[in-house]
Amino acid sequence: MPILTEKQVAAVQAHLAMAGIKAPLREELLDHLCCAIEERMERGQDFETALPDCLHSWPIRHLKKLQTNILITTKLKPMLVRFTATAAAMAGLVFLSPFSLPPDAPMERDEVSFLLENEYLLEEAFVFEPPTGSPIPGVDLKNPDKTLTSTFGMRMHPIFKQKRLHTGIDLKADIGTPVVATANGKVVFAGENGDYGICVRILHDDGYVTVYSHLHQHDVIRGEEVTQGQKIAAVGNTGKSMGPHLHYEVLKDDVPMDPLALLEE
Ligand SMILES: [Zn+2]
């Protein structure tokens, strides 16, 4: 098997650096990519063509996503543990208890390596879930009871006294009640937003944006990566608001949609 020269390894490393890949994923990916290139070279390809071929299956966007997924281990890890357990059981090995790994512990190198060797697991990890979490912990959006004071759609505006599209849902809650992100994403706005008062906007994958308005305060700043269920703000009564509540919006490709309809999909 051909062994890559230092210079060739550096070229692979440069690609990973460009994607901002951090340890332990960086070391593991480097090994993985170098092996894949060496295998191609063994089959007669030269480094110059094997490198782009291998990188092609690991585009930077894909790598960044992988990194995010590895940082957000809570979601990935149970799946990995489940799979490891199944594979071990199938092979007649000792069953690995899903409780043997704490859910929030960072991934170990061998786990990352395992993931890379089972690429279909990655595919599974990349399936994006639209924002279907509840913005207020403890409030079940499928059964919000009296918390839901206004639904999505045309309504008589309580302040402007004319029919307008209510672009989100209103959830009644006391000032200071925690507000959480309804999906993993990145904060693209946090601050004053006119009639909407203090507001947080989060960009998710797949063209989804969630907006949280009339807040008392925001706990995140622009550019911050957030995970589903993470506290981002507190309920308030800022902007044009008739009492403490959360105005929650979901947009898909800039078009407001009914957050509750999303739950039924
Ligand atoms: Zn509203």
Coordinates of C-alpha atoms and ligand atoms in Angstrom, one line a residue:
M1 CA 0.0 0.0 0.0
P2 CA 1.5 3.4 -0.9
I3 CA 2.1 5.8 2.0
L4 CA 1.4 9.5 1.5
T5 CA 4.3 11.9 1.8
E6 CA 4.3 14.7 4.4
K7 CA 3.5 17.2 1.7
Q8 CA 0.5 15.2 0.5
V9 CA -0.8 14.8 4.1
A10 CA -0.5 18.5 4.5
A11 CA -2.7 19.1 1.4
V12 CA -5.4 16.9 3.0
Q13 CA -4.9 18.8 6.3
A14 CA -5.4 22.1 4.5
H15 CA -8.8 21.1 3.3
L16 CA -9.9 20.2 6.8
A17 CA -8.5 23.4 8.2
M18 CA -10.5 25.3 5.6
A19 CA -13.6 23.7 6.8
G20 CA -12.7 24.7 10.4
I21 CA -12.8 21.1 11.6
K22 CA -11.6 20.6 15.2
A23 CA -10.3 17.7 17.2
P24 CA -11.2 14.8 17.6
L25 CA -12.9 14.9 14.2
R26 CA -9.9 16.5 12.5
E27 CA -7.4 13.8 13.4
E28 CA -9.9 11.1 12.6
L29 CA -11.0 12.6 9.3
L30 CA -7.3 13.1 8.3
D31 CA -6.7 9.3 8.9
H32 CA -9.8 8.4 7.0
L33 CA -9.2 10.6 4.0
C34 CA -5.5 9.6 3.8
C35 CA -6.4 5.9 3.8
A36 CA -9.1 6.5 1.2
I37 CA -6.5 8.2 -1.0
E38 CA -3.9 5.5 -0.4
E39 CA -6.5 2.9 -1.4
R40 CA -7.1 4.7 -4.7
M41 CA -3.4 5.0 -5.3
E42 CA -3.0 1.3 -4.7
R43 CA -5.6 0.8 -7.5
G44 CA -3.4 2.9 -9.8
Q45 CA -4.7 6.4 -9.4
D46 CA -2.1 9.1 -8.8
F47 CA -2.4 11.5 -5.8
E48 CA -3.3 14.5 -7.9
T49 CA -6.6 12.8 -9.1
A50 CA -7.2 10.7 -6.0
L51 CA -7.2 13.8 -3.7
P52 CA -10.1 15.7 -5.4
D53 CA -12.0 12.4 -5.9
C54 CA -11.9 11.7 -2.1
L55 CA -12.6 15.3 -1.1
H56 CA -15.5 15.3 -3.5
S57 CA -17.3 12.9 -1.2
W58 CA -16.4 15.1 1.8
P59 CA -17.4 18.6 0.7
I60 CA -16.8 21.4 3.2
R61 CA -20.5 21.9 3.8
H62 CA -20.8 18.2 4.7
L63 CA -17.8 18.4 7.0
K64 CA -19.1 21.5 8.8
K65 CA -22.4 19.8 9.3
L66 CA -20.7 16.7 10.6
Q67 CA -18.8 18.8 13.0
T68 CA -22.0 20.5 14.2
N69 CA -23.6 17.1 14.6
I70 CA -20.7 15.8 16.6
L71 CA -20.8 18.9 18.9
I72 CA -24.5 18.2 19.3
T73 CA -23.8 14.8 20.5
T74 CA -27.0 14.4 22.5
K75 CA -29.0 13.6 19.3
L76 CA -26.4 11.5 17.6
K77 CA -25.0 9.6 20.5
P78 CA -28.1 7.6 21.4
M79 CA -28.3 6.6 17.8
L80 CA -24.7 5.6 17.7
V81 CA -25.0 3.6 20.9
R82 CA -28.1 1.9 19.6
F83 CA -26.4 0.9 16.4
T84 CA -23.3 -0.2 18.3
A85 CA -25.4 -2.3 20.6
T86 CA -27.3 -3.9 17.6
A87 CA -24.1 -4.6 15.8
A88 CA -22.5 -6.1 18.9
A89 CA -25.5 -8.3 19.5
M90 CA -25.6 -9.4 15.9
A91 CA -22.0 -10.4 16.1
G92 CA -22.7 -12.4 19.2
L93 CA -20.6 -10.0 21.3
V94 CA -21.3 -8.6 24.7
F95 CA -24.3 -6.3 24.6
L96 CA -23.3 -2.7 25.2
S97 CA -25.6 -1.0 27.5
P98 CA -27.0 2.3 26.2
F99 CA -26.6 3.6 29.7
S100 CA -22.9 3.0 29.8
L101 CA -22.3 6.3 28.0
P102 CA -23.5 9.7 29.4
P103 CA -25.6 11.4 26.7
D104 CA -23.7 14.7 26.9
A105 CA -20.1 13.4 26.9
P106 CA -18.0 14.5 23.9
M107 CA -17.5 11.8 21.4
E108 CA -14.3 9.7 21.6
R109 CA -12.0 9.2 18.7
D110 CA -13.0 5.6 18.2
E111 CA -16.7 6.6 18.1
V112 CA -16.0 9.2 15.4
S113 CA -14.0 6.6 13.5
F114 CA -16.9 4.2 13.8
L115 CA -19.2 6.8 12.4
L116 CA -17.0 7.5 9.5
E117 CA -16.7 3.8 8.6
N118 CA -20.5 3.5 8.6
E119 CA -21.4 6.3 6.3
Y120 CA -25.1 5.4 6.1
L121 CA -25.2 6.4 9.8
L122 CA -24.0 9.9 8.7
E123 CA -26.8 10.0 6.2
E124 CA -29.2 9.3 9.0
A125 CA -27.6 12.0 11.2
F126 CA -28.0 14.6 8.4
V127 CA -31.8 14.2 8.1
F128 CA -32.9 17.6 9.1
E129 CA -35.9 18.0 11.4
P130 CA -38.0 21.2 11.0
P131 CA -38.5 23.3 14.1
T132 CA -41.1 21.3 15.9
G133 CA -40.0 21.8 19.5
S134 CA -42.0 23.9 21.9
P135 CA -40.6 27.5 22.4
I136 CA -41.7 27.4 26.1
P137 CA -40.6 24.3 28.1
G138 CA -43.6 22.4 29.5
V139 CA -46.0 23.8 26.9
D140 CA -47.2 21.0 24.6
L141 CA -47.9 22.7 21.3
K142 CA -50.1 19.8 20.3
N143 CA -52.3 20.5 23.3
P144 CA -51.5 24.0 24.4
D145 CA -54.8 24.6 26.3
K146 CA -55.3 28.1 27.5
T147 CA -51.6 29.1 26.8
L148 CA -52.4 29.5 23.1
T149 CA -54.2 32.9 23.0
S150 CA -53.9 33.5 19.3
T151 CA -53.5 31.2 16.3
F152 CA -51.9 31.7 12.9
G153 CA -54.0 33.3 10.2
M154 CA -56.2 36.3 9.5
R155 CA -57.5 38.1 12.6
M156 CA -58.7 41.4 13.9
H157 CA -55.6 43.0 15.2
P158 CA -56.1 43.9 18.9
I159 CA -54.2 47.2 18.7
F160 CA -54.5 48.3 15.0
K161 CA -58.2 47.3 14.9
Q162 CA -58.0 45.9 11.3
K163 CA -57.9 42.5 9.7
R164 CA -54.3 41.4 9.4
L165 CA -52.4 38.1 9.0
H166 CA -51.2 37.0 12.3
T167 CA -47.9 35.5 11.2
G168 CA -47.3 33.3 14.2
I169 CA -48.9 32.0 17.4
D170 CA -49.2 33.8 20.7
L171 CA -48.4 31.9 23.9
K172 CA -49.4 33.5 27.1
A173 CA -46.8 33.2 29.9
D174 CA -45.5 35.2 32.8
I175 CA -42.6 37.7 32.4
G176 CA -39.4 35.9 32.8
T177 CA -40.6 32.4 31.7
P178 CA -37.8 30.8 29.8
V179 CA -38.0 30.7 26.0
V180 CA -36.0 28.0 24.2
A181 CA -34.9 27.3 20.6
T182 CA -37.2 25.0 18.8
A183 CA -34.5 23.4 16.6
N184 CA -30.7 23.6 16.2
G185 CA -29.6 26.7 14.4
K186 CA -27.7 29.9 14.4
V187 CA -28.9 33.2 15.9
V188 CA -29.1 35.8 13.1
F189 CA -30.7 38.6 15.1
A190 CA -31.1 39.4 18.8
G191 CA -32.2 42.8 19.9
E192 CA -34.9 45.5 19.5
N193 CA -37.2 45.1 16.6
G194 CA -39.8 47.9 16.6
D195 CA -43.4 46.7 17.2
Y196 CA -42.1 43.2 18.0
G197 CA -40.0 44.5 20.9
I198 CA -37.0 42.5 21.9
C199 CA -36.7 39.7 19.4
V200 CA -34.5 36.7 18.6
R201 CA -34.3 35.2 15.1
I202 CA -32.7 31.8 14.5
L203 CA -31.7 30.4 11.1
H204 CA -32.1 26.6 10.8
D205 CA -31.3 24.2 7.9
D206 CA -33.5 23.8 5.0
G207 CA -34.6 27.4 4.8
Y208 CA -36.4 27.5 8.1
V209 CA -36.2 30.5 10.4
T210 CA -37.9 30.8 13.8
V211 CA -38.7 34.2 15.5
Y212 CA -39.4 34.9 19.1
S213 CA -40.9 38.3 19.9
H214 CA -42.0 40.7 22.7
L215 CA -39.2 39.3 24.9
H216 CA -38.2 40.6 28.3
Q217 CA -34.5 39.9 27.5
H218 CA -32.4 37.8 25.2
D219 CA -29.7 35.5 26.4
V220 CA -28.0 34.8 23.1
I221 CA -26.2 37.1 20.6
R222 CA -26.0 37.2 16.9
G223 CA -23.8 34.5 15.4
E224 CA -24.2 32.1 18.3
E225 CA -25.0 28.5 17.5
V226 CA -27.9 27.1 19.5
T227 CA -29.3 23.7 20.1
Q228 CA -32.9 22.6 20.4
G229 CA -34.2 23.2 23.9
Q230 CA -31.5 25.7 24.8
K231 CA -32.7 28.8 26.7
I232 CA -32.4 31.8 24.4
A233 CA -34.6 34.4 26.1
A234 CA -37.3 35.2 28.6
V235 CA -41.0 36.0 27.9
G236 CA -41.8 39.7 28.2
N237 CA -44.2 42.5 27.1
T238 CA -41.9 44.7 24.9
G239 CA -43.0 46.4 21.7
K240 CA -46.7 46.5 20.7
S241 CA -47.9 43.9 23.1
M242 CA -51.1 43.7 25.1
G243 CA -49.6 41.8 28.1
P244 CA -46.9 39.3 28.7
H245 CA -46.8 36.6 25.9
L246 CA -44.5 35.1 23.4
H247 CA -45.2 35.7 19.7
Y248 CA -43.6 32.8 18.0
E249 CA -43.1 32.5 14.2
V250 CA -41.8 29.9 11.8
L251 CA -40.8 30.9 8.3
K252 CA -39.9 28.6 5.5
D253 CA -37.9 30.4 2.7
D254 CA -39.1 33.7 4.1
V255 CA -42.8 32.7 4.1
P256 CA -44.5 32.6 7.5
M257 CA -46.2 29.3 8.2
D258 CA -48.4 27.9 10.9
P259 CA -46.1 26.5 13.6
L260 CA -48.9 24.1 14.6
A261 CA -49.4 22.7 11.1
L262 CA -45.7 21.8 11.1
L263 CA -46.3 19.4 13.9
E264 CA -48.8 17.4 11.9
E265 CA -46.5 16.8 8.9
Ligands
ZN1 ZN -48.6 37.4 17.9

